[in-house]
Coordinates of C-alpha atoms and ligand atoms in Angstrom, one line a residue:
Chain A
X1 CA 134.0 133.9 101.1
X2 CA 132.4 130.9 102.7
X3 CA 128.6 130.6 102.4
X4 CA 126.4 131.0 105.4
X5 CA 124.4 127.8 106.0
X6 CA 122.5 128.9 109.1
X7 CA 121.8 132.6 109.7
X8 CA 119.8 133.8 112.7
X9 CA 119.2 137.5 113.1
X10 CA 117.8 139.0 116.3
X11 CA 115.7 135.9 117.2
X12 CA 113.4 136.1 120.2
X13 CA 111.4 133.2 121.5
X14 CA 109.1 132.5 124.4
X15 CA 106.9 129.6 125.6
X16 CA 103.8 131.5 126.7
X17 CA 105.1 133.9 129.4
X18 CA 108.5 132.5 129.7
X19 CA 111.2 134.1 127.6
X20 CA 113.6 131.4 126.5
X21 CA 115.7 133.1 123.8
X22 CA 116.7 136.8 123.6
X23 CA 118.2 138.7 120.6
X24 CA 120.1 135.7 119.2
X25 CA 122.4 136.4 116.3
X26 CA 124.1 133.3 115.1
X27 CA 125.8 132.3 111.9
X28 CA 127.2 128.9 110.8
X29 CA 129.2 128.9 107.6
X30 CA 130.1 126.1 105.2
X31 CA 132.5 123.6 106.6
X32 CA 132.4 124.9 110.2
X33 CA 132.0 122.6 113.2
X34 CA 130.1 124.3 116.0
X35 CA 129.7 123.2 119.6
X36 CA 126.6 124.7 121.2
X37 CA 126.9 124.6 125.0
X38 CA 124.9 125.8 127.9
X39 CA 123.4 124.5 131.2
X40 CA 120.1 122.6 131.3
X41 CA 117.1 124.7 130.3
X42 CA 119.3 127.4 128.6
X43 CA 117.4 127.1 125.3
X44 CA 119.7 124.9 123.2
X45 CA 117.0 122.5 122.1
X46 CA 114.6 125.4 121.5
X47 CA 117.2 127.1 119.3
X48 CA 117.7 123.9 117.3
X49 CA 114.0 123.5 116.9
X50 CA 113.8 127.1 115.5
X51 CA 116.6 126.5 113.1
X52 CA 114.9 123.3 111.8
X53 CA 111.5 125.1 111.5
X54 CA 109.8 123.0 114.2
X55 CA 109.2 126.2 116.2
X56 CA 108.5 129.7 114.9
X57 CA 110.4 132.6 116.5
X58 CA 108.4 135.4 118.0
X59 CA 110.7 137.8 116.2
X60 CA 113.7 137.8 114.0
X61 CA 114.7 136.0 110.8
X62 CA 116.0 132.5 110.1
X63 CA 117.8 131.6 106.9
X64 CA 119.0 128.2 105.8
X65 CA 121.5 127.9 102.9
X66 CA 120.7 131.6 102.1
X67 CA 117.0 131.2 101.9
X68 CA 114.3 132.2 104.3
X69 CA 113.0 129.3 106.3
X70 CA 109.5 129.4 104.7
X71 CA 111.0 129.2 101.2
X72 CA 113.7 126.6 102.0
X73 CA 112.8 123.3 100.3
X74 CA 116.1 121.5 100.1
X75 CA 115.7 119.6 103.4
X76 CA 117.6 116.7 102.1
X77 CA 120.7 118.9 102.8
X78 CA 120.1 118.5 106.5
X79 CA 120.7 115.5 108.7
X80 CA 119.2 115.6 112.2
X81 CA 119.6 113.6 115.4
X82 CA 117.2 114.8 118.1
X83 CA 117.7 114.7 121.8
X84 CA 115.0 112.2 122.4
X85 CA 115.3 109.9 119.5
X86 CA 114.7 106.8 121.5
X87 CA 111.3 107.9 122.7
X88 CA 109.7 106.1 119.7
X89 CA 107.3 103.3 120.2
X90 CA 109.6 100.5 121.2
X91 CA 107.3 97.8 119.8
X92 CA 107.6 99.3 116.4
X93 CA 108.1 96.5 113.8
X94 CA 111.1 97.8 111.8
X95 CA 114.6 96.6 111.2
X96 CA 117.6 98.8 111.7
X97 CA 118.1 98.9 108.0
X98 CA 114.5 100.0 107.3
X99 CA 115.0 102.8 109.8
X100 CA 118.3 104.0 108.4
X101 CA 116.9 103.8 104.8
X102 CA 114.0 106.0 105.8
X103 CA 116.6 108.8 106.1
X104 CA 116.7 108.7 102.3
X105 CA 113.0 109.4 101.8
X106 CA 113.3 113.1 101.0
X107 CA 116.3 112.6 98.8
X108 CA 114.5 110.0 96.7
X109 CA 111.5 112.2 96.1
X110 CA 107.8 111.3 95.7
X111 CA 106.7 108.2 93.9
X112 CA 110.2 106.7 93.8
X113 CA 110.6 103.3 95.5
X114 CA 113.8 102.3 97.3
X115 CA 116.3 100.3 95.3
X116 CA 119.3 98.1 95.9
X117 CA 121.5 101.2 95.7
X118 CA 119.6 102.8 98.6
X119 CA 120.1 99.7 100.6
X120 CA 123.8 99.9 100.0
X121 CA 123.8 103.6 100.9
X122 CA 122.1 102.7 104.2
X123 CA 124.6 99.9 104.9
X124 CA 127.4 102.4 104.3
X125 CA 125.9 104.7 106.9
X126 CA 125.6 101.8 109.3
X127 CA 129.2 100.9 108.8
X128 CA 130.2 104.4 109.8
X129 CA 128.6 104.0 113.2
X130 CA 129.7 100.4 113.3
X131 CA 126.2 99.0 113.5
X132 CA 126.2 97.1 110.2
X133 CA 126.1 93.7 111.9
X134 CA 122.7 94.7 113.3
X135 CA 121.1 95.7 110.0
X136 CA 118.4 93.0 110.1
X137 CA 117.7 93.2 113.8
X138 CA 114.5 94.8 115.1
X139 CA 115.1 98.3 116.3
X140 CA 113.3 97.8 119.6
X141 CA 115.6 95.0 120.6
X142 CA 118.7 97.2 120.7
X143 CA 120.1 99.0 123.7
X144 CA 119.5 102.7 124.0
X145 CA 123.0 103.6 122.9
X146 CA 122.8 101.2 119.9
X147 CA 119.6 102.8 118.9
X148 CA 121.1 106.2 119.2
X149 CA 123.9 105.1 116.8
X150 CA 121.2 103.9 114.4
X151 CA 119.6 107.3 114.4
X152 CA 123.0 108.9 113.7
X153 CA 123.3 106.6 110.7
X154 CA 119.8 107.6 109.6
X155 CA 121.0 111.3 109.6
X156 CA 124.1 110.4 107.7
X157 CA 122.5 108.2 105.1
X158 CA 121.4 111.0 102.8
X159 CA 124.9 112.5 102.8
X160 CA 123.8 115.9 104.2
X161 CA 125.7 119.1 103.9
X162 CA 124.7 120.1 107.5
X163 CA 124.4 117.8 110.5
X164 CA 122.4 119.1 113.4
X165 CA 122.7 117.0 116.5
X166 CA 121.1 117.5 120.0
X167 CA 123.1 115.6 122.5
X168 CA 123.6 112.6 120.2
X169 CA 126.0 110.8 122.6
X170 CA 123.6 110.5 125.5
X171 CA 123.6 106.8 126.5
X172 CA 126.6 105.9 124.4
X173 CA 129.6 104.3 126.2
X174 CA 132.9 106.1 126.4
X175 CA 134.7 104.1 123.8
X176 CA 132.0 104.6 121.3
X177 CA 131.7 108.3 122.2
X178 CA 135.4 108.6 121.3
X179 CA 135.0 106.9 118.0
X180 CA 131.8 108.9 117.3
X181 CA 133.7 112.2 117.8
X182 CA 136.6 111.1 115.6
X183 CA 134.0 110.2 113.0
X184 CA 132.5 113.7 113.3
X185 CA 136.0 115.1 112.9
X186 CA 136.5 113.1 109.7
X187 CA 133.1 114.1 108.3
X188 CA 133.9 117.7 109.0
X189 CA 137.5 117.6 108.0
X190 CA 137.5 115.3 105.0
X191 CA 133.9 115.7 103.6
X192 CA 133.5 119.4 104.6
X193 CA 130.1 118.7 106.3
X194 CA 129.1 121.6 108.5
X195 CA 128.1 120.4 112.0
X196 CA 126.1 122.0 114.8
X197 CA 126.4 119.9 117.9
X198 CA 124.6 120.5 121.2
X199 CA 126.5 118.8 124.1
X200 CA 127.3 118.8 127.7
X201 CA 130.7 117.1 127.2
X202 CA 132.2 120.6 127.1
X203 CA 135.9 119.8 127.6
X204 CA 135.9 117.1 124.9
X205 CA 134.0 118.9 122.3
X206 CA 135.5 122.4 122.6
X207 CA 138.8 120.8 121.7
X208 CA 137.3 119.2 118.6
X209 CA 135.0 121.9 117.3
X210 CA 136.3 124.8 115.1
X211 CA 133.8 127.1 116.8
X212 CA 132.0 127.4 120.1
X213 CA 128.7 129.1 121.0
X214 CA 127.7 129.6 124.6
X215 CA 124.0 130.0 125.2
X216 CA 122.0 130.9 128.2
X217 CA 118.9 132.7 127.1
X218 CA 121.1 135.0 125.2
X219 CA 124.3 134.2 123.3
X220 CA 127.1 134.8 125.8
X221 CA 129.9 134.0 123.4
X222 CA 130.3 132.8 119.9
X223 CA 133.4 132.6 117.9
X224 CA 136.4 130.4 117.0
X225 CA 137.6 127.8 119.3
X226 CA 140.9 129.4 120.1
X227 CA 139.2 132.5 121.3
X228 CA 136.9 130.4 123.5
X229 CA 140.0 128.8 125.1
X230 CA 141.2 132.3 126.1
X231 CA 138.1 133.2 128.1
X232 CA 138.9 133.0 131.7
X233 CA 137.4 130.4 134.0
X234 CA 135.4 132.7 136.1
X235 CA 133.3 134.3 133.4
X236 CA 132.4 131.0 131.8
X237 CA 131.3 129.7 135.2
X238 CA 129.3 132.9 135.7
X239 CA 127.0 132.5 132.7
X240 CA 127.0 128.8 133.1
X241 CA 125.5 129.2 136.5
X242 CA 127.9 126.8 138.2
X243 CA 131.6 126.1 138.1
X244 CA 132.8 124.6 134.8
X245 CA 135.9 122.5 134.4
X246 CA 138.0 122.8 131.3
X247 CA 140.7 120.6 130.1
X248 CA 144.4 121.6 130.1
X249 CA 144.3 125.1 131.5
X250 CA 142.2 124.3 134.5
X251 CA 143.7 121.0 135.5
X252 CA 144.0 120.7 139.2
X253 CA 141.4 123.4 140.0
X254 CA 138.5 121.2 139.2
X255 CA 135.3 122.3 140.9
X256 CA 132.3 120.1 141.5
Chain B
X1 CA 80.1 74.9 100.2
X2 CA 82.0 75.0 97.0
X3 CA 78.8 74.1 95.1
X4 CA 76.9 76.8 96.9
X5 CA 79.6 79.3 96.0
X6 CA 79.1 78.5 92.3
X7 CA 75.3 78.6 92.6
X8 CA 74.6 81.6 94.7
X9 CA 75.6 85.1 93.6
X10 CA 75.3 86.5 97.1
X11 CA 77.9 84.0 98.4
X12 CA 80.3 85.0 95.6
X13 CA 79.8 88.6 96.5
X14 CA 80.4 88.0 100.2
X15 CA 83.5 85.8 99.7
X16 CA 85.1 88.1 97.2
X17 CA 84.4 91.2 99.3
X18 CA 85.7 89.3 102.3
X19 CA 88.9 88.3 100.7
X20 CA 89.5 91.9 99.5
X21 CA 88.8 93.5 102.9
X22 CA 90.9 90.7 104.6
X23 CA 93.7 92.2 102.6
X24 CA 93.1 96.0 102.9
X25 CA 91.9 96.3 106.4
X26 CA 95.0 94.8 108.1
X27 CA 97.2 96.5 105.5
X28 CA 96.0 99.9 106.5
X29 CA 95.5 98.8 110.0
X30 CA 99.3 98.3 110.4
X31 CA 99.8 102.0 109.9
X32 CA 96.9 102.8 112.2
X33 CA 98.2 100.6 115.0
X34 CA 101.8 101.9 114.9
X35 CA 100.6 105.5 114.7
X36 CA 98.3 104.7 117.7
X37 CA 95.3 105.9 115.9
X38 CA 93.1 102.8 116.7
X39 CA 90.6 105.0 118.5
X40 CA 90.2 107.2 115.4
X41 CA 89.2 104.1 113.4
X42 CA 86.7 103.3 116.1
X43 CA 85.3 106.9 116.0
X44 CA 85.0 106.9 112.2
X45 CA 83.1 103.6 112.2
X46 CA 80.6 105.0 114.7
X47 CA 80.2 108.1 112.5
X48 CA 79.4 105.6 109.6
X49 CA 76.8 104.1 111.9
X50 CA 75.1 107.5 112.2
X51 CA 75.1 107.7 108.4
X52 CA 73.7 104.2 107.9
X53 CA 71.0 104.6 110.5
X54 CA 70.1 108.0 109.1
X55 CA 69.9 106.7 105.6
X56 CA 67.8 103.7 106.7
X57 CA 65.4 106.0 108.5
X58 CA 65.2 108.5 105.6
X59 CA 64.5 105.6 103.2
X60 CA 61.3 105.0 105.1
X61 CA 60.3 108.6 104.9
X62 CA 61.6 110.0 101.6
X63 CA 61.3 108.2 98.3
X64 CA 64.7 109.4 97.1
X65 CA 66.6 107.7 99.9
X66 CA 64.9 104.4 99.4
X67 CA 66.7 104.1 96.0
X68 CA 70.1 105.0 97.5
X69 CA 72.4 102.3 98.8
X70 CA 73.0 103.1 102.6
X71 CA 76.6 102.1 102.1
X72 CA 77.2 105.2 100.1
X73 CA 75.7 107.3 102.9
X74 CA 77.8 105.5 105.5
X75 CA 81.0 106.0 103.5
X76 CA 80.1 109.7 103.0
X77 CA 79.6 110.4 106.6
X78 CA 82.8 108.5 107.6
X79 CA 84.8 110.6 105.1
X80 CA 83.2 113.7 106.5
X81 CA 84.0 112.6 110.0
X82 CA 87.6 112.0 109.0
X83 CA 88.0 115.5 107.7
X84 CA 86.4 116.9 110.8
X85 CA 88.7 114.9 113.1
X86 CA 91.7 116.0 111.1
X87 CA 90.6 119.6 111.4
X88 CA 90.0 119.4 115.1
X89 CA 93.4 117.7 115.6
X90 CA 95.3 120.5 113.9
X91 CA 93.3 123.5 115.2
X92 CA 92.8 122.4 118.8
X93 CA 96.1 120.5 119.4
X94 CA 95.6 120.5 123.1
X95 CA 92.2 118.9 122.9
X96 CA 93.2 116.2 120.4
X97 CA 92.5 113.5 123.0
X98 CA 89.0 114.9 123.6
X99 CA 88.0 115.5 120.0
X100 CA 88.0 111.8 119.1
X101 CA 85.8 110.5 122.0
X102 CA 83.4 113.5 121.3
X103 CA 83.1 112.5 117.7
X104 CA 82.7 108.9 118.6
X105 CA 79.9 109.7 121.0
X106 CA 78.2 112.0 118.5
X107 CA 78.2 109.0 116.0
X108 CA 76.6 106.6 118.4
X109 CA 74.2 109.3 119.7
X110 CA 72.9 110.3 116.3
X111 CA 72.8 106.6 115.3
X112 CA 70.7 105.8 118.3
X113 CA 68.2 108.6 117.6
X114 CA 67.6 107.4 114.1
X115 CA 67.4 103.8 115.1
X116 CA 64.7 104.5 117.7
X117 CA 62.9 106.9 115.4
X118 CA 62.3 104.2 112.8
X119 CA 60.7 100.9 113.6
X120 CA 61.1 97.8 111.6
X121 CA 64.6 97.8 110.0
X122 CA 66.1 95.7 112.7
X123 CA 67.1 92.9 110.4
X124 CA 68.8 95.3 108.0
X125 CA 70.4 97.1 110.9
X126 CA 71.7 93.8 112.4
X127 CA 73.5 93.2 109.1
X128 CA 75.2 96.6 109.2
X129 CA 76.1 96.3 112.8
X130 CA 77.6 92.8 112.8
X131 CA 78.1 92.0 109.1
X132 CA 76.1 89.7 106.9
X133 CA 76.8 86.8 104.5
X134 CA 73.7 87.2 102.5
X135 CA 73.2 91.0 102.1
X136 CA 76.3 91.9 100.0
X137 CA 75.1 93.0 96.6
X138 CA 77.1 93.2 93.3
X139 CA 77.0 96.9 93.7
X140 CA 78.6 96.6 97.2
X141 CA 81.2 94.3 95.8
X142 CA 82.0 96.8 93.1
X143 CA 82.4 99.6 95.7
X144 CA 84.7 97.4 97.7
X145 CA 86.9 96.7 94.6
X146 CA 87.2 100.4 93.8
X147 CA 88.1 101.3 97.4
X148 CA 90.7 98.5 97.4
X149 CA 92.3 99.8 94.3
X150 CA 92.6 103.3 95.8
X151 CA 94.0 102.0 99.1
X152 CA 96.6 99.7 97.5
X153 CA 97.7 102.5 95.1
X154 CA 98.0 105.0 98.0
X155 CA 100.1 102.6 100.1
X156 CA 102.2 101.5 97.1
X157 CA 103.1 105.1 96.0
X158 CA 103.5 106.7 99.4
X159 CA 105.1 103.7 101.2
X160 CA 108.3 105.5 102.2
X161 CA 106.5 108.6 103.3
X162 CA 104.0 106.7 105.3
X163 CA 106.7 104.7 107.0
X164 CA 108.7 107.7 108.2
X165 CA 105.5 109.5 109.3
X166 CA 104.6 106.5 111.3
X167 CA 108.0 105.8 112.8
X168 CA 109.0 109.4 113.6
X169 CA 106.6 112.2 112.9
X170 CA 109.1 114.9 114.0
X171 CA 111.8 113.6 111.8
X172 CA 109.4 113.5 108.9
X173 CA 108.8 117.2 109.4
X174 CA 112.5 118.1 109.7
X175 CA 113.4 116.2 106.6
X176 CA 110.6 117.9 104.6
X177 CA 108.6 114.7 104.1
X178 CA 105.6 115.5 106.1
X179 CA 102.8 116.9 104.1
X180 CA 99.2 117.8 104.8
X181 CA 98.2 116.0 101.7
X182 CA 99.5 112.6 102.9
X183 CA 98.1 113.1 106.4
X184 CA 94.7 114.1 105.1
X185 CA 94.6 111.3 102.4
X186 CA 95.5 108.8 105.1
X187 CA 92.4 109.9 107.2
X188 CA 90.1 109.7 104.1
X189 CA 91.5 106.3 103.2
X190 CA 90.9 105.1 106.7
X191 CA 87.2 106.2 106.3
X192 CA 87.0 104.4 102.9
X193 CA 88.4 101.1 104.3
X194 CA 85.8 101.3 107.1
X195 CA 83.1 101.9 104.6
X196 CA 84.3 99.0 102.5
X197 CA 84.5 96.6 105.4
X198 CA 81.3 97.3 107.2
X199 CA 79.1 95.1 105.0
X200 CA 81.1 92.0 105.9
X201 CA 82.3 92.5 109.4
X202 CA 79.8 95.2 110.5
X203 CA 80.3 98.7 111.8
X204 CA 81.0 97.7 115.4
X205 CA 83.7 95.2 114.4
X206 CA 85.5 97.0 111.6
X207 CA 88.2 98.5 113.7
X208 CA 88.9 95.0 115.2
X209 CA 89.7 93.6 111.8
X210 CA 92.1 96.5 111.4
X211 CA 93.8 96.0 114.7
X212 CA 93.7 92.4 116.0
X213 CA 95.6 90.8 113.0
X214 CA 98.2 93.6 113.3
X215 CA 98.6 93.0 117.0
X216 CA 99.2 89.3 116.3
X217 CA 101.6 90.1 113.4
X218 CA 103.6 92.4 115.6
X219 CA 104.3 89.5 118.0
X220 CA 106.3 87.7 115.3
X221 CA 107.5 90.2 112.8
X222 CA 111.0 91.8 113.0
X223 CA 110.6 94.1 110.0
X224 CA 107.9 96.4 108.8
X225 CA 107.5 94.5 105.6
X226 CA 107.2 91.3 107.6
X227 CA 104.6 92.8 109.8
X228 CA 102.7 93.9 106.7
X229 CA 102.8 90.4 105.3
X230 CA 101.8 88.6 108.5
X231 CA 99.0 91.1 109.2
X232 CA 97.5 90.3 105.8
X233 CA 97.9 86.6 106.2
X234 CA 96.3 86.5 109.6
X235 CA 93.5 88.9 108.4
X236 CA 92.8 86.6 105.4
X237 CA 92.7 83.5 107.6
X238 CA 90.3 85.1 110.0
X239 CA 88.0 86.3 107.2
X240 CA 87.9 82.9 105.4
X241 CA 87.5 80.8 108.5
X242 CA 85.0 83.3 109.8
X243 CA 82.9 83.5 106.7
X244 CA 82.7 79.7 106.2
X245 CA 81.6 79.2 109.8
X246 CA 79.2 82.0 109.7
X247 CA 77.6 80.4 106.6
X248 CA 77.3 77.0 108.2
X249 CA 76.3 78.1 111.6
X250 CA 74.0 80.9 110.3
X251 CA 75.5 83.6 112.5
X252 CA 76.8 87.1 111.8
X253 CA 80.2 86.9 110.1
X254 CA 81.5 89.9 112.0
X255 CA 81.5 87.9 115.2
X256 CA 83.1 84.8 113.7
X257 CA 85.8 86.8 111.9
X258 CA 86.8 88.8 114.9
X259 CA 86.7 85.9 117.3
X260 CA 88.8 83.9 114.8
X261 CA 91.4 86.6 114.7
X262 CA 91.5 86.8 118.5
X263 CA 92.0 83.0 118.7
X264 CA 94.9 83.4 116.2
X265 CA 96.4 86.1 118.3
X266 CA 96.1 84.0 121.4
X267 CA 97.7 81.0 119.6
X268 CA 100.6 83.2 118.6
X269 CA 101.0 84.5 122.1
X270 CA 100.9 81.0 123.5
X271 CA 103.4 79.7 121.0
X272 CA 105.8 82.6 121.9
X273 CA 105.5 81.7 125.5
X274 CA 106.2 78.0 125.0
X275 CA 109.1 78.8 122.8
X276 CA 110.7 81.2 125.3
X277 CA 110.1 78.7 128.1
X278 CA 111.8 76.0 126.0
X279 CA 114.8 78.3 125.4
X280 CA 115.1 78.9 129.1
X281 CA 115.0 75.1 129.7
X282 CA 117.6 74.5 127.0
X283 CA 119.9 77.1 128.6
X284 CA 119.4 75.5 132.0
X285 CA 120.4 72.1 130.6
X286 CA 123.5 73.7 129.1
X287 CA 124.4 75.0 132.5
X288 CA 123.9 71.6 134.1
Ligands
LIG301 N1 107.2 122.7 125.3 C1 107.6 123.6 126.2 N2 106.7 124.4 126.9 C2 107.0 125.3 127.8 N3 108.3 125.5 128.2 C3 109.3 124.8 127.6 C4 109.0 123.8 126.6 N4 110.1 123.2 126.2 C5 111.1 123.8 126.9 N5 110.6 124.7 127.7 C6 111.4 125.6 128.6 O1 112.2 126.4 127.8 C7 113.5 126.5 128.4 C8 114.6 126.0 127.5 O2 114.4 124.6 127.2 P1 115.3 123.8 126.2 O3 114.8 122.4 126.1 O4 115.6 124.6 125.0 O5 116.7 123.7 127.1 P2 118.1 123.0 126.7 O6 119.1 124.0 126.7 O7 117.9 122.1 125.5 O8 118.2 122.1 128.0 P3 118.9 120.6 128.2 O9 120.3 120.8 128.4 O10 118.3 120.1 129.5 O11 118.5 119.8 127.0 C9 113.4 125.6 129.7 O12 113.3 126.5 130.8 C10 112.2 124.8 129.6 O13 111.6 124.7 130.8
LIG302 MG1 118.0 120.1 125.2

């Protein structure tokens, strides 16, 4: 049996009065590629923050790699790209390489200094996102999309077992989005890295992912991709709140 | 000058202390600036003012305090203030922006009370406010050296943790790097650097020595390591030029040091402007 990497049981969450997540049960297992979809404000980022331990659930349990979140200390196993990565101070004096290498901090451990090998590791991660030519550039001088690719490299640098990404392709051009997704496919298929990806590019990603989770305050669907494809158009649109277009089956009846 | 440096112990003390703080103040200042904590440095130095003024006042009243170096008292209150700020920042997250000005005001307020209570330490006090070339004792120099060792060791051993904390605090939490220990130590170390620097540049100008060289360095540095190097270089230049001119012109070194660092900043800004204008010109010529 495959090991559960993320395990949420009956999780509730609210910001002050506003209930954002209700009775969420959600499990990601070793080697799976999950697409987490849902309209704006449906609680996707909140759920991600709970999984990563940035927010505490009001109720319910969160386990990572089989351990309760409070007792989970192997954070080097997780690579993370946040939704608002490029909100950092743009005057920050750091090169692309310095930023990517900082993704190795936890893995190195306290009191160890970065070596040449760490530099090579960071360069390798930059090659994956095709940003190695920019290694010595100042991070603030890159475009938003280029910065986002650097943050993806930072998440990949430590060779994590689980990649959690909140809309990582925002601001990245179409060609690079395509190569980014094929890279994710490779990381998942060849290296067996589990992926949890929040996205609004539904038609693209539901084709690529092995599993799909549909969130809108509660979990409306979660399961393998082939089952998701069988759900009819109307019921998806109903919980999504507005008509949703899907590739293949729905061609021709595109709404909005 | 060189002769005087060999002859007078006080000059040696002042120059050695100056060179040391010209190194550690901008070094730590870089982390303070990129983390946008400059106001905290300011607040802590004003808390040190309360400690110094209190100690000077008590030394007139109580025999015990007349034997105690006010610098210790200033450092002590600054460290206490740093712990208090850190506590307020974590407990009252929403009032974080308020906590710092309140502490800063408390520092000045208490300082002002002690200053007006006691008459006749104005010369001493001037030295603490704006720095002094003549008042640095061997003991002060020794304190500065010990603090410098602590600061350099801290930054050397926690460089990668401090970098990620400064660049992206959220990511440092997710990746399990963030620790209360490092955050708390950082605040205490800031207080220590302020304590070490106040004899030379003065309480009111400590935070300038931590921020102005960094502001200049960030204009020219591409990398974090580079910014660190330039900050220290500019800091040292300001301290050396400032101390020498303070000695010859017989004015407070805090003023000359900070004004020198601002002149250096302006020169760098000017140079950048000229360079980019020239680049535009070159491009235009190419087009023609
Ligand atoms: N810090 C906060 N304080 C109060 N309410 C919040 C906060 N962050 C989010 N919310 C609310 O919680 C709900 C869920 O937000 P969340 O960011 O999780 O949505 P999302 O699914 O990630 O949306 P998007 O697709 O726009 O990224 C929203 O209604 C939002 O208004
Ligand atoms: Mg979101």
